[in-house]
Amino acid sequence: MSQATDQQGSQPILRLVNLTKRYGDLAAVDDLTLEIVDGEFFTIVGPSGSGKSTLLRMLAGLDKPTQGDIFLRGGRINDVPANRRPTCMVFQSLALFDHKTVGHNIEFSLKMRGVDPVSRRKRCMELMTTVRLPENFYTKPVTQCSGGERQRVAVARALASDPDILFFDEPLSAIDYRLRKLLEVELKDLHRTTGKTFVYITHSLEEAMVMSDRIGIMREGKLIQIGTPNDIYTRPQNRFVSGFMGEINTLEVRTGSNGMLECPEFGKTLTSPDRGEDFSAGFLVIRPESMRFLRNPNDAENHIEGSLFNEYALGSRVQYHVRAGEKMFIVEQLREDAYQGNLNDDVIIGWDAADSVLVTD
Amino acid sequence: MRSSLRDWLSNPGVISASPLAVFLVIGFLGPIAIVFGFSFLPERTFGFGGEWTLDNYARFFSHGYYKTFLWSFGLAAATTVCTILISYPVAYGLCRTFGRWSTIIMLLLVIPIFVSENVRLFGWVLFLLKGGGVLAGSLKNLFGIETGSMLYTPEVILMGMVYVYLPFTLFPMNLGLSMVPQDQVNAARDLGANRWQIFREVELPLAMPGILVGALLTFVLAIGAISEAKLLGGTTVVMLAHAIQHEFTYAQNWPLGSAISVITISVTGILVFFVMRRIDLDQLLRRR
C-alpha cells in the first residue's frame, strides 16, 4: 500500500491532553491524549459505545470535558461554545434543516454571521460546484433530495464558513454499500482539494483505511493504537485491533523452544513471525488471503490438515471454509488460483511465517 | 354512468365509511342546516313555512350585536396570544430542561381539567371577591390594604379565559416542540447560530405546526366562551355564546339566534380553513 499523503507541515492543529468525559462512574472518554496534524485526515475507529461520538462532541463543543484540555492551534478551547469554534460537524443524521432549501441549508452559517445575500449565494454556488451538486438544486427542498445528495448538502453546509477543522460523525453509516464506496472516494478527494483537517469517526476500519492518513483505534474510552492504515493493517497491536479487520484466522499460541511457537489446539510447532522479545503467549493472526492450499505439507512454512467445508465466490476472489478439528479456517484465493476439487475433500492449508502476525489479547 | 355509480357504491371504502357518513349527516350537518334555515325566517317564528327574509342579519348590525361579536373575537384573539406566550416557555421546559420532572408537571397541568370549568371559575370568583374574597380579605387582614373590586372587568374575563384554555395551546405546542430534532438544534449551534437565531431559524419553524394547531384549537374554543364572562365578568361583556343562548331561551327569538350562529360559524370556518391549509396534520401525528 502506498503512502502518497500530502503532509503539510507537522504542527498540531488540535491537541488533546488527558481528555476525560465521565457519566457517573463510567468514563466514556478516558484520559485521552492525542495530537492531530494540520491538514491530515484522521479517523477514529471503534465499536459503538467506545466513546468515539462523545469524543467528537467534546471537540465540536457540544459536550464539556470532565477533565483535561483541548487546544486548537495552541489556544485552550474548553470553554469556547460550539457556535464560536472555527470547526464544523457533519452529523450522523446529517441534521439538515428540513424546512429549508438546499441553498438555504448551505448558506446557514453565513447568514448567522451576517454575510449579505449576494455574497452568500455566490459562496453557495462555489460550494455546490465543489461537492458536485447541480446549480438548479439551490431552490430544491432538502426533503426531496436523495441520500447521496443530502450527504453532499451536509458537507457543503459544513464547509461554508471555511472552518479550520471538519468533524464527521459516521455520516456514511446509513448509506447503501455502492453509494458509500463512491462517497468515501469523494470525501477523500474533497480533503485533498480543500486542504482542511478532517476528523472522522466510524465503526468500519475498511472505511477508515480508504480515506485516512492516520487511524486511531478506540476501545472503552482509550485510543489503543494510532498509526497509518498500513501500520494498522500489517502490525495490529492486539486481537481487538486485528479483529476489526474483518474475517481473520486466529490460533492461540505460546512461545516454545528455539523461537518456535507452540499451538496446543493442534499439537503443532509453528514458525514464528518477528516480534519483540516481550511476547510469551497470545494469538497468531493469519489473514484469509495469506492462506493457500498445499499439494505437499512442505510447500509452506506452516500447515494444517482439514476438510473443505464450503466455497463462496467473491468476484475477483474465492473464499473457502476449511474445517480442522473444532475450528473453521477461512482461505481466500484469487479466482484464477481457485481450488480444483470437491467439497469434503481432505486438504492441506498453509502459510508462511512472514504473512502472519503475533498479537496479545 | 349508472355502472360507475354502482362501482362506487360497491367500493369497500365507501361501504365502510357509510355508517359514519350517515351519522354525520343526521347529527352534524342536519342541525346546522336547520339553524341556517331558521336564520332567514321572520322574527319569533317557530316552524318552517313563513316568508324568507334577511331581517335577522340586518338586525345583527343595526342592534349592536356586532359589538358582542367584536368582544368575543377580540377576547378570543387576546386569549390565544396570551396562551401562546405563556405556553412556549413551559412547553420548551417540558421537552428540554425539566427532565424527569416533566411528567409530574404535566400531571399537575392535566388534573385541573378533570374539574368542571364552572367550579374552577367559581373558585376564582371566591378568590377575587370584593371585601370577603380570599385575596382581598388576606390583603386587608395581613397588610391593611383595602382593595376595590377586582371582578367584573374585561381583564378578569381574559384572565379566566387564559386560565381555562391554556392546556389546549400547551399540549399541541409541546408535541410540536418535541418534534424538533435535537440534532438540528446542535447543527445550528455548531454552524454559528446563537440562542435567538436557533429559536428563529430552527425551533420556531419546525414547531410551527404544533403551535398553529394549539392556537387554532384555543381560538375556536374561546369564540364559544360563555362562563368566563358570566361568572367573572358579570354583565360587563356579553359574549356571542351568551347572546345566542339568550335569543333561543329568554327572548324566544330563534331566527335572530340562528343568524348570530351562522355568522359566527362562517367567520370561524373561514379562519380555520386558511390556517388548516398551512398545516399537514398527518405529518404532525405520524412523526411522533
XYZ file of C-alpha atoms in Angstrom:
649
model
C 0.000 0.000 0.000
C 1.480 3.341 -0.988
C 1.535 6.245 1.408
C 1.004 9.077 -1.064
C -0.180 11.541 1.524
C 0.324 15.222 1.270
C 1.625 16.222 4.691
C 1.512 19.972 5.121
C 3.948 20.771 7.862
C 3.514 18.846 11.047
C 2.492 21.275 13.784
C -0.597 20.011 15.590
C -3.807 21.896 14.859
C -5.614 20.068 17.627
C -4.070 18.802 20.841
C -5.978 16.808 23.428
C -4.368 16.446 26.835
C -5.672 13.891 29.359
C -9.165 14.459 27.976
C -11.807 12.688 30.061
C -15.599 12.588 29.992
C -17.415 10.769 32.767
C -21.080 9.875 33.026
C -21.453 8.814 36.636
C -18.912 6.043 37.176
C -18.457 5.359 33.503
C -15.617 7.097 31.697
C -16.862 7.433 28.113
C -13.569 9.049 27.166
C -10.749 8.033 29.467
C -7.625 10.158 29.891
C -7.015 10.543 26.185
C -4.002 12.377 24.808
C -3.657 12.949 21.086
C -2.241 15.370 18.549
C -3.890 15.890 15.193
C -1.704 17.385 12.500
C -2.810 20.363 10.420
C -4.317 19.149 7.154
C -4.478 15.457 7.939
C -7.392 13.084 7.585
C -7.591 11.441 10.995
C -10.106 8.690 11.600
C -11.155 7.245 14.912
C -12.441 3.696 14.621
C -14.288 1.945 17.402
C -17.330 -0.182 18.097
C -20.480 1.503 19.362
C -20.068 2.532 22.992
C -16.324 3.018 22.640
C -16.711 6.744 23.329
C -15.831 7.988 19.866
C -19.028 10.044 19.472
C -18.569 11.601 22.903
C -15.002 12.500 21.952
C -16.149 14.181 18.762
C -18.920 16.077 20.545
C -16.369 17.463 23.009
C -14.129 18.556 20.146
C -17.076 20.302 18.461
C -18.101 21.982 21.715
C -21.424 20.174 22.122
C -20.249 18.419 25.295
C -17.972 19.672 28.053
C -14.997 17.578 29.167
C -14.988 16.394 32.777
C -11.213 16.711 32.868
C -8.343 17.556 30.578
C -7.842 20.181 27.910
C -8.437 20.749 24.226
C -6.056 23.093 22.406
C -6.771 24.480 18.956
C -3.624 25.963 17.351
C -2.186 26.260 20.857
C -5.187 28.062 22.400
C -7.303 26.309 25.018
C -10.869 25.987 23.755
C -12.539 24.002 26.553
C -14.902 26.847 27.357
C -15.492 28.141 23.838
C -19.107 27.295 22.885
C -19.824 25.394 19.676
C -21.063 28.441 17.798
C -17.759 30.279 18.359
C -15.439 27.417 17.423
C -13.904 27.509 13.950
C -14.966 23.907 13.453
C -17.973 22.344 11.783
C -19.534 18.960 12.084
C -21.284 16.638 9.663
C -23.759 14.745 11.822
C -24.641 11.075 11.634
C -28.240 12.039 10.876
C -26.820 14.856 8.715
C -29.204 17.159 10.675
C -30.195 19.056 7.558
C -32.823 21.711 8.177
C -35.880 20.013 6.717
C -37.824 23.257 6.368
C -35.182 24.921 4.202
C -33.988 24.554 0.635
C -30.592 23.165 -0.366
C -29.309 26.709 -0.866
C -30.518 27.987 2.486
C -29.067 24.962 4.246
C -25.649 25.550 2.732
C -25.782 29.301 3.398
C -26.917 28.880 7.002
C -23.612 29.582 8.732
C -23.013 32.625 6.512
C -26.454 34.025 7.295
C -25.729 33.558 11.008
C -22.566 35.608 10.564
C -24.473 38.384 8.835
C -22.982 37.905 5.354
C -25.052 39.745 2.721
C -27.382 37.685 0.491
C -25.424 38.273 -2.730
C -22.090 37.047 -1.329
C -23.901 34.206 0.397
C -25.371 32.987 -2.832
C -22.052 33.305 -4.652
C -20.279 31.243 -1.995
C -23.097 28.705 -2.036
C -22.760 28.236 -5.792
C -18.986 27.679 -5.421
C -19.608 25.062 -2.752
C -22.266 23.323 -4.802
C -19.725 23.006 -7.599
C -17.130 21.668 -5.140
C -19.431 18.927 -3.887
C -20.873 18.326 -7.364
C -24.451 19.411 -6.848
C -26.245 20.827 -9.911
C -26.894 24.587 -9.811
C -30.674 24.265 -10.017
C -30.666 22.456 -6.656
C -30.357 25.852 -4.985
C -34.136 26.130 -4.610
C -34.841 22.423 -4.088
C -36.224 21.463 -0.639
C -33.747 19.156 1.116
C -36.571 16.736 1.890
C -36.752 15.979 -1.830
C -33.052 15.101 -2.154
C -31.710 11.558 -2.382
C -29.352 10.088 0.220
C -26.209 10.974 -1.712
C -27.430 14.482 -2.457
C -28.279 15.091 1.204
C -24.778 13.924 2.063
C -23.277 16.480 -0.293
C -25.508 19.247 1.062
C -24.358 18.428 4.605
C -20.683 18.569 3.615
C -21.147 21.809 1.667
C -23.002 23.339 4.619
C -20.154 22.430 6.976
C -17.589 23.898 4.569
C -19.459 27.170 4.007
C -17.914 29.219 6.789
C -14.420 27.992 5.883
C -13.792 26.195 9.208
C -10.315 25.072 10.303
C -11.455 21.537 11.050
C -14.321 19.409 9.786
C -15.716 16.703 12.050
C -17.604 13.744 10.649
C -19.804 11.624 12.891
C -20.316 8.416 10.887
C -22.140 10.233 8.101
C -21.973 7.245 5.750
C -23.271 4.573 8.105
C -26.862 4.692 6.840
C -25.984 4.635 3.155
C -26.005 1.546 0.960
C -22.728 -0.110 0.065
C -22.195 1.098 -3.504
C -23.010 4.739 -2.806
C -20.898 4.599 0.354
C -17.857 3.457 -1.617
C -18.393 6.335 -4.048
C -18.809 8.919 -1.289
C -15.721 7.647 0.544
C -13.660 8.429 -2.528
C -15.375 11.800 -2.951
C -14.646 12.718 0.664
C -11.007 11.817 0.335
C -10.763 13.874 -2.863
C -12.519 16.752 -1.125
C -9.977 16.520 1.689
C -7.237 16.900 -0.892
C -8.827 19.820 -2.748
C -9.773 21.788 0.370
C -6.587 21.015 2.325
C -8.571 21.128 5.567
C -8.144 18.940 8.604
C -10.747 16.185 8.666
C -11.502 14.264 11.837
C -13.760 11.350 11.062
C -15.302 8.663 13.221
C -16.629 5.337 12.059
C -17.083 1.774 13.230
C -15.732 0.448 9.942
C -11.980 0.008 9.685
C -12.442 -0.670 5.991
C -13.964 2.798 5.526
C -11.163 4.330 7.593
C -8.474 2.569 5.524
C -9.762 4.033 2.268
C -9.753 7.646 3.401
C -7.398 8.261 6.285
C -3.847 9.496 6.674
C -3.842 8.143 10.207
C -6.203 5.937 12.126
C -6.794 5.692 15.867
C -8.459 2.567 17.207
C -10.673 3.331 20.171
C -11.836 0.937 22.831
C -13.590 1.728 26.095
C -12.641 5.386 26.021
C -8.987 4.886 25.158
C -7.052 5.013 21.905
C -5.304 1.659 21.883
C -3.400 2.053 18.636
C -2.626 5.003 16.400
C -0.955 4.625 13.051
C -1.155 4.843 9.281
C -3.600 2.481 7.579
C -0.587 0.371 6.613
C 0.659 0.185 10.228
C -2.736 -0.886 11.473
C -3.109 -3.457 8.738
C 0.305 -5.044 8.982
C 1.056 -4.567 12.667
C -2.141 -4.678 14.716
C -1.214 -4.345 18.366
C -3.708 -6.788 19.824
C -6.520 -9.136 18.994
C -9.118 -6.339 19.267
C -7.424 -4.339 16.506
C -6.866 -7.336 14.271
C -10.472 -8.395 14.808
C -11.604 -5.096 13.333
C -10.130 -6.067 10.019
C -12.984 -8.390 9.199
C -12.588 -12.135 8.804
C -9.303 -13.464 10.095
C -7.893 -16.768 11.335
C -6.533 -16.801 14.859
C -4.622 -19.535 16.654
C -3.866 -19.466 20.345
C -0.088 -19.862 20.758
C 2.752 -19.514 23.261
C 6.500 -19.299 22.877
C 8.248 -22.618 22.685
C 11.894 -23.574 22.309
C 14.228 -22.165 19.601
C 11.946 -19.202 18.956
C 9.228 -21.515 17.654
C 5.556 -21.241 18.651
C 3.581 -23.952 20.382
C -0.011 -24.372 19.281
C -1.680 -26.654 21.837
C -5.006 -26.839 19.993
C -3.451 -28.692 17.054
C -0.424 -30.062 18.892
C 1.844 -28.345 16.380
C 5.024 -26.344 16.458
C 4.787 -23.318 14.161
C 7.412 -20.959 12.771
C 7.062 -17.525 14.308
C 6.981 -14.134 12.569
C 9.255 -11.461 14.030
C 8.012 -9.914 17.183
C 9.746 -8.235 20.107
C 11.273 -10.330 22.888
C 8.392 -9.479 25.196
C 5.955 -11.918 23.620
C 5.198 -15.041 25.640
C 1.613 -16.017 24.866
C -1.164 -14.720 22.676
C -2.576 -15.262 19.228
C -1.201 -15.855 15.780
C -3.271 -13.999 13.200
C -3.314 -15.190 9.589
C -5.381 -13.290 7.031
C -7.547 -15.386 4.680
C -5.593 -14.113 1.666
C -2.293 -15.274 3.224
C -3.599 -18.815 3.438
C -3.254 -21.187 0.495
C -3.925 -24.794 -0.412
C -0.839 -27.012 -0.418
C -0.185 -30.095 -2.505
C 2.547 -31.049 -0.141
C 2.881 -30.158 3.579
C 6.349 -28.740 2.942
C 5.184 -26.196 0.361
C 4.738 -23.597 3.092
C 6.442 -22.950 6.414
C 3.324 -23.950 8.356
C 0.451 -26.217 7.506
C -2.747 -27.647 8.931
C -4.847 -30.573 7.648
C -8.572 -30.208 7.283
C -11.508 -30.807 5.018
C -13.137 -28.409 2.600
C -16.498 -27.401 4.026
C -17.794 -24.842 1.538
C -16.795 -22.244 -1.039
C -18.065 -18.758 -1.789
C -17.406 -16.696 -4.921
C -16.484 -13.096 -4.032
C -15.938 -11.809 -7.555
C -12.210 -11.376 -8.032
C -11.545 -13.915 -5.271
C -12.998 -17.133 -3.957
C -13.366 -17.805 -0.249
C -13.213 -21.282 1.276
C -14.137 -22.526 4.702
C -11.911 -25.386 5.797
C -12.809 -27.381 8.887
C -9.899 -28.558 11.031
C -10.744 -30.059 14.390
C -13.195 -27.688 16.095
C -12.054 -24.712 14.027
C -13.214 -23.277 10.728
C -10.366 -21.682 8.762
C -11.027 -19.064 6.107
C -8.915 -19.231 2.957
C -9.151 -16.741 0.112
C -7.648 -17.314 -3.324
C -7.625 -15.235 -6.464
C -10.193 -16.537 -8.905
C -7.501 -17.807 -11.273
C -5.901 -19.816 -8.400
C -9.231 -21.365 -7.368
C -9.098 -24.775 -5.714
C -9.786 -27.579 -8.181
C -11.677 -30.274 -6.347
C -14.827 -31.138 -4.452
C -16.418 -30.253 -1.144
C -15.404 -32.556 1.734
C -12.012 -33.192 0.098
C -9.201 -33.635 2.603
C -6.985 -30.607 2.078
C -3.812 -29.144 3.483
C -3.760 -25.414 4.029
C -0.683 -23.433 4.933
C 1.017 -20.091 5.271
C 4.459 -18.581 5.581
C 5.509 -17.128 8.919
C 6.146 -13.686 7.377
C 2.459 -13.440 6.382
C 1.229 -13.929 9.931
C 1.183 -11.538 12.887
C 1.508 -12.202 16.595
C -0.845 -10.235 18.825
C -1.562 -10.172 22.529
C -5.074 -10.495 23.844
C -72.783 6.453 -15.750
C -75.049 4.057 -13.881
C -72.411 1.379 -13.703
C -69.810 3.830 -12.400
C -72.213 4.811 -9.624
C -72.724 1.142 -8.803
C -68.950 0.602 -8.773
C -68.568 3.492 -6.432
C -71.243 2.193 -4.072
C -69.719 -1.285 -4.005
C -66.297 0.111 -3.125
C -65.394 -1.351 0.301
C -64.104 2.033 1.434
C -67.412 3.718 0.689
C -69.349 0.896 2.346
C -67.209 1.008 5.486
C -67.444 4.782 5.721
C -71.187 4.962 5.149
C -72.408 4.466 8.759
C -70.222 7.332 9.906
C -71.258 9.429 6.922
C -74.976 8.852 7.676
C -74.392 9.651 11.329
C -72.571 12.891 10.473
C -75.271 13.958 8.015
C -78.045 13.408 10.581
C -76.213 14.516 13.695
C -73.926 17.272 12.417
C -74.952 18.657 9.042
C -78.697 18.401 9.797
C -78.767 20.728 12.817
C -76.519 23.216 11.054
C -78.846 23.184 8.041
C -81.841 23.775 10.326
C -80.078 26.689 12.044
C -79.125 28.062 8.641
C -82.761 27.808 7.507
C -84.134 29.469 10.634
C -81.808 32.438 10.216
C -83.808 33.507 7.149
C -87.245 33.337 8.827
C -89.148 36.314 10.301
C -88.888 37.241 13.976
C -90.382 34.814 16.505
C -91.136 32.014 14.057
C -91.039 28.503 15.450
C -91.553 26.461 12.308
C -90.656 26.487 8.644
C -93.194 27.809 6.160
C -93.088 31.588 6.588
C -91.650 34.207 4.269
C -87.896 34.264 3.665
C -86.206 37.416 4.942
C -82.798 38.940 5.646
C -84.142 40.956 8.602
C -82.215 38.970 11.194
C -78.886 39.738 9.526
C -79.824 43.424 9.278
C -80.735 43.401 12.969
C -77.326 41.883 13.811
C -75.697 45.059 12.542
C -78.343 47.639 13.478
C -78.997 46.484 17.049
C -75.405 46.344 18.244
C -74.963 42.579 18.157
C -71.799 43.194 16.161
C -70.295 44.608 19.390
C -70.854 41.241 21.019
C -69.207 39.698 18.001
C -66.188 42.000 18.270
C -65.880 41.382 22.030
C -65.889 37.622 21.514
C -63.396 37.669 18.665
C -61.226 40.241 20.399
C -61.110 38.313 23.680
C -60.555 35.029 21.825
C -57.645 36.570 19.905
C -56.163 38.067 23.076
C -56.571 34.719 24.848
C -54.787 32.930 22.016
C -51.879 35.379 22.061
C -51.546 35.115 25.850
C -51.685 31.314 25.902
C -49.024 31.135 23.163
C -46.722 33.479 25.079
C -47.179 31.500 28.304
C -47.098 28.040 26.700
C -43.903 28.366 24.689
C -41.502 28.569 27.643
C -43.457 25.894 29.519
C -43.521 23.552 26.509
C -39.816 24.194 25.952
C -39.112 23.302 29.561
C -41.229 20.152 29.364
C -39.377 18.989 26.240
C -35.840 20.054 27.013
C -34.958 21.020 30.553
C -37.340 19.603 33.152
C -36.173 16.030 32.501
C -37.906 13.520 34.740
C -39.874 16.330 36.436
C -41.800 16.957 33.230
C -44.156 14.015 33.875
C -45.119 15.424 37.263
C -45.536 18.939 35.911
C -47.630 17.572 33.061
C -49.871 15.758 35.577
C -50.311 18.935 37.628
C -51.398 20.695 34.455
C -53.801 17.941 33.426
C -55.544 17.176 36.739
C -57.464 20.521 36.987
C -59.040 19.754 33.599
C -60.994 16.957 35.262
C -62.734 19.522 37.472
C -65.700 21.281 35.858
C -64.837 24.594 34.268
C -67.641 26.340 36.180
C -66.378 25.042 39.509
C -62.894 26.272 38.770
C -64.206 29.664 37.721
C -66.274 29.897 40.900
C -63.035 29.283 42.718
C -61.641 32.384 41.049
C -64.765 34.346 41.980
C -64.276 33.422 45.643
C -60.623 34.299 45.384
C -61.169 37.712 43.791
C -64.398 38.715 45.512
C -64.571 42.224 46.945
C -64.384 42.516 50.763
C -64.612 38.913 51.905
C -62.771 37.289 48.978
C -59.668 35.226 49.640
C -57.309 37.754 48.070
C -58.992 40.950 49.302
C -59.572 39.510 52.788
C -55.982 38.350 53.166
C -54.555 41.643 51.960
C -56.777 43.535 54.387
C -56.028 41.271 57.330
C -52.281 40.925 56.827
C -51.268 44.284 55.418
C -54.286 46.504 55.995
C -54.562 47.211 52.288
C -58.062 47.993 51.031
C -58.701 46.771 47.525
C -61.559 47.706 45.261
C -63.490 45.204 43.209
C -61.282 43.005 41.109
C -64.144 41.212 39.414
C -66.390 42.321 36.562
C -63.794 43.786 34.201
C -62.740 42.625 30.706
C -59.229 41.977 32.080
C -60.563 39.457 34.585
C -62.568 37.747 31.835
C -59.384 37.493 29.788
C -57.513 36.077 32.785
C -60.249 33.471 33.256
C -60.172 32.508 29.597
C -56.379 32.199 29.545
C -56.624 30.045 32.667
C -59.250 27.732 31.173
C -57.835 27.418 27.649
C -54.089 27.256 28.410
C -53.851 23.434 28.163
C -55.367 23.484 24.679
C -52.443 25.561 23.451
C -49.830 23.958 25.642
C -50.292 20.297 24.708
C -50.197 20.629 20.903
C -47.273 23.034 21.278
C -45.481 20.533 23.480
C -45.959 17.927 20.755
C -44.731 20.372 18.126
C -41.615 21.282 20.091
C -40.776 17.695 20.911
C -40.703 17.063 17.167
C -37.789 19.457 16.699
C -34.804 17.104 16.308
C -32.073 17.855 18.839
C -29.534 17.175 16.092
C -30.806 20.097 14.048
C -30.563 22.384 17.065
C -27.000 21.175 17.657
C -26.179 21.614 13.991
C -27.454 25.198 14.053
C -25.323 25.914 17.113
C -22.309 24.255 15.503
C -22.841 26.412 12.407
C -22.587 29.568 14.487
C -26.169 30.340 15.488
C -26.721 31.967 18.878
C -29.750 31.169 21.054
C -32.024 33.698 19.420
C -31.004 32.583 15.916
C -31.593 28.923 16.829
C -35.072 29.885 18.029
C -35.916 31.907 14.945
C -34.302 29.743 12.275
C -34.816 26.210 13.559
C -37.043 25.740 16.598
C -39.876 28.084 15.693
C -40.352 26.954 12.061
C -40.140 23.276 12.988
C -42.514 23.646 15.945
C -44.909 25.813 13.929
C -47.438 23.075 13.036
C -47.916 22.314 16.735
C -48.146 25.990 17.614
C -50.730 26.629 14.888
C -52.869 23.641 15.885
C -52.805 24.740 19.519
C -53.592 28.346 18.655
C -56.434 27.327 16.377
C -57.946 24.979 18.933
C -57.779 27.656 21.621
C -59.182 30.360 19.379
C -62.136 28.266 18.211
C -62.958 27.184 21.762
C -62.563 30.727 23.072
C -65.022 32.081 20.483
C -67.630 29.948 22.237
C -66.598 31.060 25.724
C -69.541 31.907 27.944
C -68.993 31.029 31.619
C -65.902 33.211 31.970
C -67.864 36.306 31.010
C -70.934 35.304 33.037
C -69.120 34.355 36.245
C -66.098 36.654 36.283
C -67.460 39.461 34.118
C -70.977 39.877 35.442
C -72.733 41.925 32.810
C -69.683 43.895 31.692
C -69.377 41.994 28.449
C -71.941 39.910 26.586
C -70.235 37.160 24.616
C -71.519 35.578 21.426
C -72.494 32.289 23.037
C -74.349 34.222 25.706
C -76.231 36.281 23.120
C -77.204 33.176 21.123
C -78.359 31.389 24.266
C -80.329 34.472 25.253
C -82.159 34.653 21.906
C -83.041 30.963 21.928
C -84.267 30.894 25.535
C -85.249 34.112 27.282
C -86.043 36.200 24.173
C -87.667 33.286 22.303
C -86.335 34.691 19.018
C -84.915 31.618 17.271
C -84.336 33.285 13.877
C -82.121 36.029 15.344
C -80.218 33.472 17.451
C -79.736 31.403 14.303
C -78.446 34.389 12.322
C -75.835 35.153 15.003
C -74.842 31.473 14.980
C -74.499 31.393 11.198
C -72.293 34.492 11.185
C -70.095 33.036 13.961
C -69.807 29.655 12.262
C -68.963 31.234 8.889
C -66.282 33.586 10.148
C -64.697 30.905 12.332
C -64.932 28.368 9.491
C -63.144 30.646 7.032
C -60.398 31.299 9.580
C -59.927 27.611 10.319
C -59.855 26.838 6.608
C -56.992 29.251 5.968
C -54.947 28.036 8.915
C -55.540 24.347 8.204
C -54.323 24.779 4.653
C -50.910 25.586 6.101
C -50.648 22.533 8.356
C -50.078 18.942 7.426
C -51.884 17.216 10.284
C -50.835 13.755 9.118
C -47.220 14.761 9.324
C -47.714 16.169 12.800
C -49.287 12.973 14.081
C -47.194 10.441 12.195
C -43.805 11.759 13.100
C -44.134 11.066 16.784
